[in-house]
Backbone as JSON, one array per atom type, in Angstrom:
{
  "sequence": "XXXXXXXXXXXXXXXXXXXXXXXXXXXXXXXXXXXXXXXXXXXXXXXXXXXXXXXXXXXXXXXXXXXXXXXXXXXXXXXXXXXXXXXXXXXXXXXXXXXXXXXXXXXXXXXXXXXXXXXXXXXXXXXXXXXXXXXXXXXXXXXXXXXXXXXXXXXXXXXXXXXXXXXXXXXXXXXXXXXXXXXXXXXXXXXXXXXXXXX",
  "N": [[-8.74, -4.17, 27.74], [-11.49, -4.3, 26.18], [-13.25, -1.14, 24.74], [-16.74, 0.1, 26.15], [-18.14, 1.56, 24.39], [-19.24, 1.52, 20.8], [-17.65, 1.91, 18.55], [-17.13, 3.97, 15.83], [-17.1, 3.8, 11.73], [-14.58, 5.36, 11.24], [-13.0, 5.64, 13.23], [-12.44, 3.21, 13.95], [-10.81, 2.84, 11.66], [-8.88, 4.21, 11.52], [-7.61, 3.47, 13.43], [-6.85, 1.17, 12.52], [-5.22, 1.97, 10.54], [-3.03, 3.14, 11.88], [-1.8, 1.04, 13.02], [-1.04, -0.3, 10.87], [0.96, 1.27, 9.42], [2.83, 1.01, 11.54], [3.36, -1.33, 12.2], [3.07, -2.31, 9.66], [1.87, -4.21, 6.2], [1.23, -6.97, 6.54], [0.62, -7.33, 8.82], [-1.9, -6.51, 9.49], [-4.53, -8.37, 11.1], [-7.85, -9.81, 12.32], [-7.66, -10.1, 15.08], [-5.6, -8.38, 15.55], [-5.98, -5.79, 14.74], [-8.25, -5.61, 16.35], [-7.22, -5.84, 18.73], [-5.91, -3.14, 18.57], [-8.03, -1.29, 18.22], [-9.74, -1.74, 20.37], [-12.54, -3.25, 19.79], [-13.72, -5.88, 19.75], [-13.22, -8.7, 17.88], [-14.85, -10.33, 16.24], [-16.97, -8.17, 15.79], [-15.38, -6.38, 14.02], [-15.56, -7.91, 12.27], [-18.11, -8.88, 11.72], [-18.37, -6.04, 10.54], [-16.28, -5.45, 8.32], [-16.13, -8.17, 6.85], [-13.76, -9.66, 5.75], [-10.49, -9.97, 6.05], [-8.86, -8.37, 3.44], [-11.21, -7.25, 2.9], [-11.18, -5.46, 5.54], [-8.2, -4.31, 4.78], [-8.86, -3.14, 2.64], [-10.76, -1.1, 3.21], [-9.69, 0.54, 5.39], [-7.4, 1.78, 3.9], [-9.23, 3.27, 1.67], [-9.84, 4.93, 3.38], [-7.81, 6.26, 4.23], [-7.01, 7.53, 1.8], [-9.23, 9.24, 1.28], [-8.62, 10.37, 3.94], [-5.89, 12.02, 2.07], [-7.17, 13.18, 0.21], [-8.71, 15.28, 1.26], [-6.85, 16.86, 2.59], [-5.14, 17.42, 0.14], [-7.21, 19.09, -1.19], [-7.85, 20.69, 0.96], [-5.14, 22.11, 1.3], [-4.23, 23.46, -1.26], [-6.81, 25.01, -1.39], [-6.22, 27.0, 0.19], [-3.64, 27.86, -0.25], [-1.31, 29.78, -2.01], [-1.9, 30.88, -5.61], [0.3, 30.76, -7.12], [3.41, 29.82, -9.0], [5.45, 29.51, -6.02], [3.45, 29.26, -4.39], [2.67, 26.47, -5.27], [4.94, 24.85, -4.5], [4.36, 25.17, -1.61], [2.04, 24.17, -1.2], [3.3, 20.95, -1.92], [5.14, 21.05, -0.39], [3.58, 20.87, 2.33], [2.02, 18.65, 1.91], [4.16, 16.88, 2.46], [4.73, 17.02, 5.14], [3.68, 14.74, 6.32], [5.02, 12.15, 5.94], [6.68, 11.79, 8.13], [9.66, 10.49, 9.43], [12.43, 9.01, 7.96], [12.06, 6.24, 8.43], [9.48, 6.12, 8.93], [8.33, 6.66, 6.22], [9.8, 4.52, 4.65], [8.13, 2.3, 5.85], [5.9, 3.63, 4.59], [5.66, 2.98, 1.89], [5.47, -0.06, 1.77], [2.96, -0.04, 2.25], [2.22, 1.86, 0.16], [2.73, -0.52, -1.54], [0.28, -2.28, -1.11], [-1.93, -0.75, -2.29], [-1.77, -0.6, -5.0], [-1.67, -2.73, -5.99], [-4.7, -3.34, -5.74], [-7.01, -2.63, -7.57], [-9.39, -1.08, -6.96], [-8.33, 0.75, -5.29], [-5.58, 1.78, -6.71], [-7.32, 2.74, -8.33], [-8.11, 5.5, -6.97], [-5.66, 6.39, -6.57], [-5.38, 7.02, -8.99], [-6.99, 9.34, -9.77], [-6.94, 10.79, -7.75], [-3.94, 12.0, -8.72], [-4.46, 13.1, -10.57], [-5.84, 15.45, -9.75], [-4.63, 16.62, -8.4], [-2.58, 17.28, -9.71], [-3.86, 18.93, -11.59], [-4.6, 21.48, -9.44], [-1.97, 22.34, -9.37], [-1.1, 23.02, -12.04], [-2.88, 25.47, -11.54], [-1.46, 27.25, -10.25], [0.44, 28.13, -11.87], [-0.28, 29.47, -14.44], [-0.34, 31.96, -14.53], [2.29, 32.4, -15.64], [4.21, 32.6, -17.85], [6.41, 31.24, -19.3], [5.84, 27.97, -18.15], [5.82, 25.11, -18.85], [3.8, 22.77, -20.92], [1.35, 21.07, -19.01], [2.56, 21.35, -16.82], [2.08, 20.58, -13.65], [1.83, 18.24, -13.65], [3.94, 17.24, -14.21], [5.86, 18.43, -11.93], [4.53, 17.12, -9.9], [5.59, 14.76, -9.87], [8.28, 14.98, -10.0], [8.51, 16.05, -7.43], [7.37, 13.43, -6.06], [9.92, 11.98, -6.85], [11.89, 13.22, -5.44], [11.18, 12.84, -3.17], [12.0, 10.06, -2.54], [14.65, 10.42, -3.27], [15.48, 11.46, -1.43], [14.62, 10.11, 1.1], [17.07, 8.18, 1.03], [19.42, 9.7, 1.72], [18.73, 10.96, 4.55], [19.29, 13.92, 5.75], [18.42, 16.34, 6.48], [15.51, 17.94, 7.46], [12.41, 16.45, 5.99], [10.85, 17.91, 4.35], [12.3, 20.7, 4.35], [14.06, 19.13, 2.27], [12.85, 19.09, 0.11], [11.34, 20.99, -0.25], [13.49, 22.72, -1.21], [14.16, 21.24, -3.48], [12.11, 21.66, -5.41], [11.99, 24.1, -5.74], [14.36, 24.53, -7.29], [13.94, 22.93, -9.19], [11.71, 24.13, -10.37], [12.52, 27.13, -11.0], [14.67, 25.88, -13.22], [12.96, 24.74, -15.03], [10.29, 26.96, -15.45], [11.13, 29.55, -15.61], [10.07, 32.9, -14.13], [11.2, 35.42, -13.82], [10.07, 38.17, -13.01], [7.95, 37.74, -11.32], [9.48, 36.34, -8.9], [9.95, 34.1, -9.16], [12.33, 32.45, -8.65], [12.86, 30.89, -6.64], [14.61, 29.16, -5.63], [16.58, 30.86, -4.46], [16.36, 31.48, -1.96], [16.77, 29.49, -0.25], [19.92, 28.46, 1.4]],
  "CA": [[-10.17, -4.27, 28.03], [-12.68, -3.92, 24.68], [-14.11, 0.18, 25.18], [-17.71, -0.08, 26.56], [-19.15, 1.92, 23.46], [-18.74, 1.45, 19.69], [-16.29, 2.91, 17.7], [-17.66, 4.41, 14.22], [-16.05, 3.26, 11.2], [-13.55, 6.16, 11.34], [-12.42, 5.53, 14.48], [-11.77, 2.07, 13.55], [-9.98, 2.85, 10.04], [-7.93, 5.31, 11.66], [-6.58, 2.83, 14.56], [-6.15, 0.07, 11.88], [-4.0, 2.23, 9.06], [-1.87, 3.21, 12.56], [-1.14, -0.24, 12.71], [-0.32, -0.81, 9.02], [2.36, 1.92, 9.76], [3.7, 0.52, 13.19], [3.72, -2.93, 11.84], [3.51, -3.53, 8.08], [0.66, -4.59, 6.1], [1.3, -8.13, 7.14], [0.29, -7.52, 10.8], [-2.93, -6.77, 9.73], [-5.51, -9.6, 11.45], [-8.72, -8.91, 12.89], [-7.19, -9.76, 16.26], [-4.41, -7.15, 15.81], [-7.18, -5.08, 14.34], [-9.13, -5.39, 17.91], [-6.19, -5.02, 20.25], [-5.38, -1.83, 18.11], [-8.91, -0.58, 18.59], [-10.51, -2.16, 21.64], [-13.34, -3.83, 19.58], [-14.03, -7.47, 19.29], [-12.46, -9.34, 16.71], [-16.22, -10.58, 15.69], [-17.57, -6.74, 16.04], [-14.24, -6.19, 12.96], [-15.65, -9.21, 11.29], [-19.74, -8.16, 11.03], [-18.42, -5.02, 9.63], [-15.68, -5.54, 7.41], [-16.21, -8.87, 6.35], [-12.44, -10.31, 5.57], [-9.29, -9.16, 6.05], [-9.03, -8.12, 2.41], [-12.22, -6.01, 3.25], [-10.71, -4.94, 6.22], [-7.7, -3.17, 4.18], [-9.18, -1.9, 1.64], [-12.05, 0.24, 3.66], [-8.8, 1.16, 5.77], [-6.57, 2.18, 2.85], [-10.05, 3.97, 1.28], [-9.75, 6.05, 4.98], [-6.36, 6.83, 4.1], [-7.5, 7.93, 0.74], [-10.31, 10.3, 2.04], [-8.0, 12.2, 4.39], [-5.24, 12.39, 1.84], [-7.89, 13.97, -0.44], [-9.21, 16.34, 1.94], [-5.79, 17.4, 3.13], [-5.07, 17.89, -0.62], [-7.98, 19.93, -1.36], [-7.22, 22.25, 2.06], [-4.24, 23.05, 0.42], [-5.13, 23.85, -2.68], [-8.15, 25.89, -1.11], [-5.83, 28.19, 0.99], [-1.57, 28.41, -0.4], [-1.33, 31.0, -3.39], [-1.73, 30.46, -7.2], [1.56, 31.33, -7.73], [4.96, 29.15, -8.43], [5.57, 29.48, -5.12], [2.15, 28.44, -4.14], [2.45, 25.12, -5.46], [5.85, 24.35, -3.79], [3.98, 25.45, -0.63], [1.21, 22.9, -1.5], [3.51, 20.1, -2.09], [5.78, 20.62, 1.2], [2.5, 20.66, 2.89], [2.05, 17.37, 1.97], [5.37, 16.31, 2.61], [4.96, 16.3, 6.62], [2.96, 13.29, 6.75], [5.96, 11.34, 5.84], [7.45, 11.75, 8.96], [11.05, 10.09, 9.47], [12.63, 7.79, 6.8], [11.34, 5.03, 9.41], [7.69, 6.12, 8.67], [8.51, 6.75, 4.63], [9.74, 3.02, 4.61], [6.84, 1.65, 6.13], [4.39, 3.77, 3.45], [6.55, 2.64, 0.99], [5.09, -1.33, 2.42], [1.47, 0.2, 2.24], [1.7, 1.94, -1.15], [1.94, -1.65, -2.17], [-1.07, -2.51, -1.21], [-2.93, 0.03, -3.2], [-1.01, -0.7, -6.33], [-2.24, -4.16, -5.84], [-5.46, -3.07, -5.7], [-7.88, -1.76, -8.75], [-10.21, 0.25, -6.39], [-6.96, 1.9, -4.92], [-5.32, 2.4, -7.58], [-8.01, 4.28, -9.35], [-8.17, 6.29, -6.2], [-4.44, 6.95, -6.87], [-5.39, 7.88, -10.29], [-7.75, 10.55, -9.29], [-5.72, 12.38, -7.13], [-2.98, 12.54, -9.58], [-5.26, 14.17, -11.86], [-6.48, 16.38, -8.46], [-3.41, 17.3, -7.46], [-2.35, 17.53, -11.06], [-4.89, 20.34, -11.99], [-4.47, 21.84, -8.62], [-0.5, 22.39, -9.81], [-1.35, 23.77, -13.37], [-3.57, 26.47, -12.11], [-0.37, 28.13, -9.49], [1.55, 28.4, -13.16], [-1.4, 30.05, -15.01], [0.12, 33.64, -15.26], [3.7, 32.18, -15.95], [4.38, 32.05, -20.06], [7.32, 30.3, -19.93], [5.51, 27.33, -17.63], [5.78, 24.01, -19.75], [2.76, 22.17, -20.43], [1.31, 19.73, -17.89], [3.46, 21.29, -15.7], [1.04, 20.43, -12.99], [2.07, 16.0, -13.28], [6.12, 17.28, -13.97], [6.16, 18.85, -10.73], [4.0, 16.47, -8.68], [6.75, 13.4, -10.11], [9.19, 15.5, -9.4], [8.41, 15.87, -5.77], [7.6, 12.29, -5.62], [11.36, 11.47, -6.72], [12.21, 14.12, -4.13], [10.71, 11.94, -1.66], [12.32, 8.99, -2.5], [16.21, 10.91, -2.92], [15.5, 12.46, 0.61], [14.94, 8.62, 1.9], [18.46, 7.52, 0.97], [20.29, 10.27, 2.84], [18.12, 12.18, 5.83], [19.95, 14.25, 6.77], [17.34, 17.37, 6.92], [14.05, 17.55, 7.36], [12.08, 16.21, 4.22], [10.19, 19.39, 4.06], [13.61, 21.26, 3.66], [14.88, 18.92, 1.03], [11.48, 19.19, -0.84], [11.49, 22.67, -0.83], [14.77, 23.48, -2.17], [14.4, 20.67, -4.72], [10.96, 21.76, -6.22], [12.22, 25.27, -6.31], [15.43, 24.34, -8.32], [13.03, 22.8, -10.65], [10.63, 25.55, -11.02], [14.0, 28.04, -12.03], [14.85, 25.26, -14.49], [11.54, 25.21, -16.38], [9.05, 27.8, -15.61], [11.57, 30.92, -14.88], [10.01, 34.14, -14.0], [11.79, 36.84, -12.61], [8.96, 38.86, -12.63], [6.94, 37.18, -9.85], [9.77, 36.12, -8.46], [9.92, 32.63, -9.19], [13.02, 31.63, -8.66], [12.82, 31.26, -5.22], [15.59, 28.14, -4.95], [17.91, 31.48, -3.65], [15.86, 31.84, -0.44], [17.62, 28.99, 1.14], [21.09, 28.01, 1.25]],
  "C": [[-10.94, -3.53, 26.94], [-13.34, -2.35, 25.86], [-15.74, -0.6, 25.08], [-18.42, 0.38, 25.33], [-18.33, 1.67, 22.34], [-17.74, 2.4, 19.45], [-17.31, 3.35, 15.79], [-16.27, 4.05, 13.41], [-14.99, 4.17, 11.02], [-13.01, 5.81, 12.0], [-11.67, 4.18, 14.35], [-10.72, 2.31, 12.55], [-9.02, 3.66, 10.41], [-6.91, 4.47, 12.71], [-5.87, 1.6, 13.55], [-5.17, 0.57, 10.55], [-2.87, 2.62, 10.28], [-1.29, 2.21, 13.11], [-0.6, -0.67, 11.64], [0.84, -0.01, 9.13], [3.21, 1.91, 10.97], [4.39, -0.86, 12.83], [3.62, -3.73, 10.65], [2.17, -4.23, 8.08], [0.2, -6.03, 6.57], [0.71, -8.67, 8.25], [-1.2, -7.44, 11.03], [-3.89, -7.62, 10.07], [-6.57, -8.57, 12.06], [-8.53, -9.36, 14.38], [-6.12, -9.12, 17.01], [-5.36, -5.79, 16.17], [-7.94, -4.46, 15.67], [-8.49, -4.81, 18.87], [-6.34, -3.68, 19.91], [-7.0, -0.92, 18.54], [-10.05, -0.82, 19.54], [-11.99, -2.57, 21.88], [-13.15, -5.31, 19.47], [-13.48, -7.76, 17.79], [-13.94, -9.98, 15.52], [-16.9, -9.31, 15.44], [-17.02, -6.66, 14.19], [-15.05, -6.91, 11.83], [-16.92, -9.29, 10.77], [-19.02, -7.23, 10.15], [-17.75, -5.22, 8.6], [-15.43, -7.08, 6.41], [-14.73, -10.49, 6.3], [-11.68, -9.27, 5.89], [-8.95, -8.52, 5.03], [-9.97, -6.87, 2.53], [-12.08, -4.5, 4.14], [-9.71, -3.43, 6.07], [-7.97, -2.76, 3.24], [-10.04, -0.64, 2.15], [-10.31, 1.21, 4.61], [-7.64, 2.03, 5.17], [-7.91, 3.32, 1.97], [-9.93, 5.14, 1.8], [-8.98, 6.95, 4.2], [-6.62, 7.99, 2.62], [-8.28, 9.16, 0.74], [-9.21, 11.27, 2.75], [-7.22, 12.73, 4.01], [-5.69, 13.11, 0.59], [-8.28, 15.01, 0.14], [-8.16, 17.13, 2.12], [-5.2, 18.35, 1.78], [-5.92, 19.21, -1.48], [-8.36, 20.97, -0.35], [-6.47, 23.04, 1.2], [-4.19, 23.8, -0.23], [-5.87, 24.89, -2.77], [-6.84, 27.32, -0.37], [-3.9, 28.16, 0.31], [-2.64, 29.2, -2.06], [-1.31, 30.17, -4.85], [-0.56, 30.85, -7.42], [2.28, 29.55, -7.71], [5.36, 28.86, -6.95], [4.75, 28.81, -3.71], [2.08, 27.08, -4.06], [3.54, 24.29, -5.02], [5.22, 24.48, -2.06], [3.31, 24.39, -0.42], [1.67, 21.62, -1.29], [4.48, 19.87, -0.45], [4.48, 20.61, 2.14], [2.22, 19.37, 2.99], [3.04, 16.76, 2.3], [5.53, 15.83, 3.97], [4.46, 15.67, 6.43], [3.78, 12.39, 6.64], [6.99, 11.2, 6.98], [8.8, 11.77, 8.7], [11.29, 9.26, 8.33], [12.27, 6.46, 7.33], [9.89, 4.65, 8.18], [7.78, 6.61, 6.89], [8.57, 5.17, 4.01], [8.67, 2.07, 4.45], [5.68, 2.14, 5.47], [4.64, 3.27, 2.47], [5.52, 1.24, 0.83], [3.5, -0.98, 1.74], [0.85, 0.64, 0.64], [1.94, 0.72, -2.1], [1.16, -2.05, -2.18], [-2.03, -1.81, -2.37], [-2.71, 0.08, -4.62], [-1.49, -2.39, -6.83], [-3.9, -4.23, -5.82], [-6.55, -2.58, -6.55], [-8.85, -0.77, -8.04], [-9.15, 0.95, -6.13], [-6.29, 2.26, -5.7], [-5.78, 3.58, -8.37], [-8.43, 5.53, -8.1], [-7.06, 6.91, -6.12], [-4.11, 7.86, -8.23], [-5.98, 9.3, -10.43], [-7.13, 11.49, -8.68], [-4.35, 12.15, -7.59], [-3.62, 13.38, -10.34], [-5.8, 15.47, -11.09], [-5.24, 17.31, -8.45], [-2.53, 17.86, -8.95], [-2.56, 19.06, -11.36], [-4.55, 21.53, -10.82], [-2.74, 22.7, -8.66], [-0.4, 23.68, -10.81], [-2.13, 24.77, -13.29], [-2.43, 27.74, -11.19], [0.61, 28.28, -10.77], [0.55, 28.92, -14.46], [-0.75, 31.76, -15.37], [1.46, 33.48, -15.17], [3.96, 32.1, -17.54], [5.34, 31.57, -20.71], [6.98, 28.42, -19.11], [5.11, 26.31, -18.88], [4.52, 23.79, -19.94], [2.39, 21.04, -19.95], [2.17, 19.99, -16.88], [3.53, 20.75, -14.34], [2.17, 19.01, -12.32], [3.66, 16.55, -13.22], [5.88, 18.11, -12.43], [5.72, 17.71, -9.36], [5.07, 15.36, -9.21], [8.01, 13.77, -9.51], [9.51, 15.43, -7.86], [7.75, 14.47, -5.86], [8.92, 12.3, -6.12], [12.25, 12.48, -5.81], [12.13, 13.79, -2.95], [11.94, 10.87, -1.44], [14.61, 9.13, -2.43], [16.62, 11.4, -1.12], [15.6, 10.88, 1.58], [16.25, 7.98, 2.47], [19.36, 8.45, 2.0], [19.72, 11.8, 3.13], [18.78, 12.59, 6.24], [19.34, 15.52, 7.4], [16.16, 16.86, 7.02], [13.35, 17.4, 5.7], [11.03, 17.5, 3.61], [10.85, 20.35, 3.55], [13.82, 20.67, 2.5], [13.64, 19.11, -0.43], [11.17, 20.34, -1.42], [12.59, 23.0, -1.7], [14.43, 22.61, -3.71], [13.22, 21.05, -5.89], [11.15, 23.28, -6.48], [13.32, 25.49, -7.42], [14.65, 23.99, -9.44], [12.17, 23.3, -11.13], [11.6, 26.36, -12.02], [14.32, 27.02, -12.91], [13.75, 25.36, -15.4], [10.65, 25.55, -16.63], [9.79, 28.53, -14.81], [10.74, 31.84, -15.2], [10.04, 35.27, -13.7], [11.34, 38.26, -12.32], [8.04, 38.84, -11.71], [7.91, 36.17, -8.86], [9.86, 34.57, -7.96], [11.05, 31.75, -8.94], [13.47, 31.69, -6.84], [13.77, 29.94, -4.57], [16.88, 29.56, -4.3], [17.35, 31.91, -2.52], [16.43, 31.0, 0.43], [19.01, 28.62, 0.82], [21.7, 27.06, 2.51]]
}
């Protein structure tokens, strides 16, 4: 039964990207669209125009709170080495299970497919980038650009953790972004090599 009052476009964009991850970008219609958020399929169709329209303002969403979330971070873990492994497992829960990794996997095609999304992908590489390079600021053996080698890093951290879950991806993220700190920005002065905290 369609809710009696509107939905704001949040509310919408937030029920239709938890469909894109239940069911694959495929599933998107604007009478999935409706079930999923208990508007009219015509309501969907004033606002967003096409389906096309549809996921991109929904993938934009996605965009927005994975900017904000990034710039929390950022705002509150430490400038340190340690800091910026903090930062990046931070981000790391949102990936849930290798289920729900799969199925973003599906979605970050879309946005790759995309020239507005993309350059929204480009941006916060360069965000999250900078955001990297300033937790390795009083390190003097810290490469340069260390910032993008770390954030690649932990993306192929993601994608090794996929193949065989057997911890949590927060665990394997951690250890692996601290092994690669002690490889190429040691400082055993601030205590950087912090891959011997877990075993």
């Amino acid at each position: 039964m369609p809710r009696p009052k509107l939905l704001s476009d949040a509310e919408v964009l937030a029920g239709t990207y938890a469909l894109l991850h239940e069911a694959g970008p495929e599933a998107l219609t604007f009478a999935r669209a409706a079930a999923a958020t208990g508007l009219s399929a015509s309501t969907l169709v004033q606002r967003f125009a096409t389906k096309a329209g549809l996921m991109q303002a929904t993938l934009l969403h996605a965009w927005d709170r994975l900017d904000a979330k990034t710039a929390r971070l950022a705002a509150t873990s430490p400038k340190t080495p340690r800091g910026a492994v903090e930062l990046l497992v931070g981000l790391s829960g949102d990936y849930g299970g290798v289920e729900a990794y799969a199925e973003g996997l599906l979605i970050l095609r879309e946005d790759i497919r995309d020239p507005v999304l993309r350059a929204r992908g480009t941006a916060w590489r360069r965000a999250l980038s900078a955001a990297l390079d300033e937790r390795f600021q009083a390190v003097p053996a810290a490469p340069p650009a260390i910032g993008l080698l770390l954030a690649t890093h932990w993306q192929g951290s993601l994608l090794w953790w996929s193949f065989d879950p057997r911890g949590t991806v927060e665990h394997y993220v951690a250890e692996s972004l601290e092994r690669f700190i002690a490889a190429v920005a040691p400082d055993k002065a601030s205590g950087a090599k912090a891959g011997k905290r877990r075993k």
